[in-house]
Coordinates of C-alpha atoms in Angstrom, one line a residue:
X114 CA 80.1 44.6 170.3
X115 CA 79.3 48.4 171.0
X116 CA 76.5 50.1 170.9
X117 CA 75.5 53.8 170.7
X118 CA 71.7 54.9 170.2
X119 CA 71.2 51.6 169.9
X120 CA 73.2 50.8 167.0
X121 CA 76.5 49.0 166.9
X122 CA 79.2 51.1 166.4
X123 CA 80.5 49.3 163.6
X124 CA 78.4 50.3 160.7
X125 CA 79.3 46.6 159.0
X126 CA 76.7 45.5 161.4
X127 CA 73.5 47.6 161.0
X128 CA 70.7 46.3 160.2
X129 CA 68.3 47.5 157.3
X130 CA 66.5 49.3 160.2
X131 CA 69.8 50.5 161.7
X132 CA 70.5 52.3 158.2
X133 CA 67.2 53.9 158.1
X134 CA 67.1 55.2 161.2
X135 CA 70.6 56.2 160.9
X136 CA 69.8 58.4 158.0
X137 CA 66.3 60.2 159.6
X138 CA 68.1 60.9 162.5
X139 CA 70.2 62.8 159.8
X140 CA 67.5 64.7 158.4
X141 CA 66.8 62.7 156.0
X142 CA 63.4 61.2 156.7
X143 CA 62.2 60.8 153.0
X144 CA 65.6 59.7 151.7
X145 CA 65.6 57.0 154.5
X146 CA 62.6 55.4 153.1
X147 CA 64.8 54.3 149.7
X148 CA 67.4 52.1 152.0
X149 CA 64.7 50.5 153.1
X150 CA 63.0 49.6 150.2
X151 CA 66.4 48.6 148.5
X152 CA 67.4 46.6 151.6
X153 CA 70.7 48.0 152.4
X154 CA 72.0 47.0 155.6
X155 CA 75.6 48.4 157.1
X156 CA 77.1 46.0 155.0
X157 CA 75.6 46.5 151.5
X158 CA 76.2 50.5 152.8
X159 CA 79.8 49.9 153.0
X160 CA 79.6 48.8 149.1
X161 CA 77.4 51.3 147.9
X162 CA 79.7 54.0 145.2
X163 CA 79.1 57.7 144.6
X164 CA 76.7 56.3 141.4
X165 CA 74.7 53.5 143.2
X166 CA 73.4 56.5 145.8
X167 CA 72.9 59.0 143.3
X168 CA 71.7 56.4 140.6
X169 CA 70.9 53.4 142.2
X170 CA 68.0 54.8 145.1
X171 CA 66.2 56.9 142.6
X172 CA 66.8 60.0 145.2
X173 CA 66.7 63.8 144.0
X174 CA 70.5 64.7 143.7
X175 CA 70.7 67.5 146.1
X176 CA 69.9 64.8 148.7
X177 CA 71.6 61.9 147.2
X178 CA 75.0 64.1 147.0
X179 CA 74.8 65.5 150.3
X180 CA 74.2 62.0 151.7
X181 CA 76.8 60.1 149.6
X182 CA 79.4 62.6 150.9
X183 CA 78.7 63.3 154.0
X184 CA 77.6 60.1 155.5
X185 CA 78.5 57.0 153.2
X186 CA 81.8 58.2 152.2
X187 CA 83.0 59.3 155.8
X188 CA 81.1 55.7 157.3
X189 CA 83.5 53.7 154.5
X190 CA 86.8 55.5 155.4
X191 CA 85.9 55.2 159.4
X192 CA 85.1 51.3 158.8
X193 CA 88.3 51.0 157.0
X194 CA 90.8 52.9 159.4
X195 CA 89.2 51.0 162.5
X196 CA 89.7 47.4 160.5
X197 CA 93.2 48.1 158.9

């Protein structure tokens, strides 16, 4: 399958460490450190709702908002248009 910086393309196949490094390489360097303790690969990613992120990774909200909307949420409706 693809790759690009050394992650496959589709996010339903990250890694735990493909998360993590997907979300430092975001800015989010401390938040990063919570997908990794809560071992959330692309797949468990894909699942996650608005309320696990900001409830679920015990993350401060400004960061947990900002990541649910502008990562998870775009990642789920990418994965879905490029597997309908």
């Amino acid at each position: 399958s693809s790759v690009e910086n050394g992650r496959p393309l589709d996010p339903a196949d990250w890694a735990v460490i493909d998360v993590v490094n997907y979300f430092r390489t975001a800015g989010f360097e401390e938040q990063a450190n919570a997908f990794q303790e809560q071992e959330i690969d692309g797949k468990s990613l894909l699942l996650m709702t608005r309320n696990d992120v900001l409830t679920g990774l015990s993350l401060k909200l400004g960061p947990a908002l900002k990541i649910y909307e502008y990562h998870v949420k775009p990642l789920q409706t990418q994965h879905l248009k490029n597997n309908s």
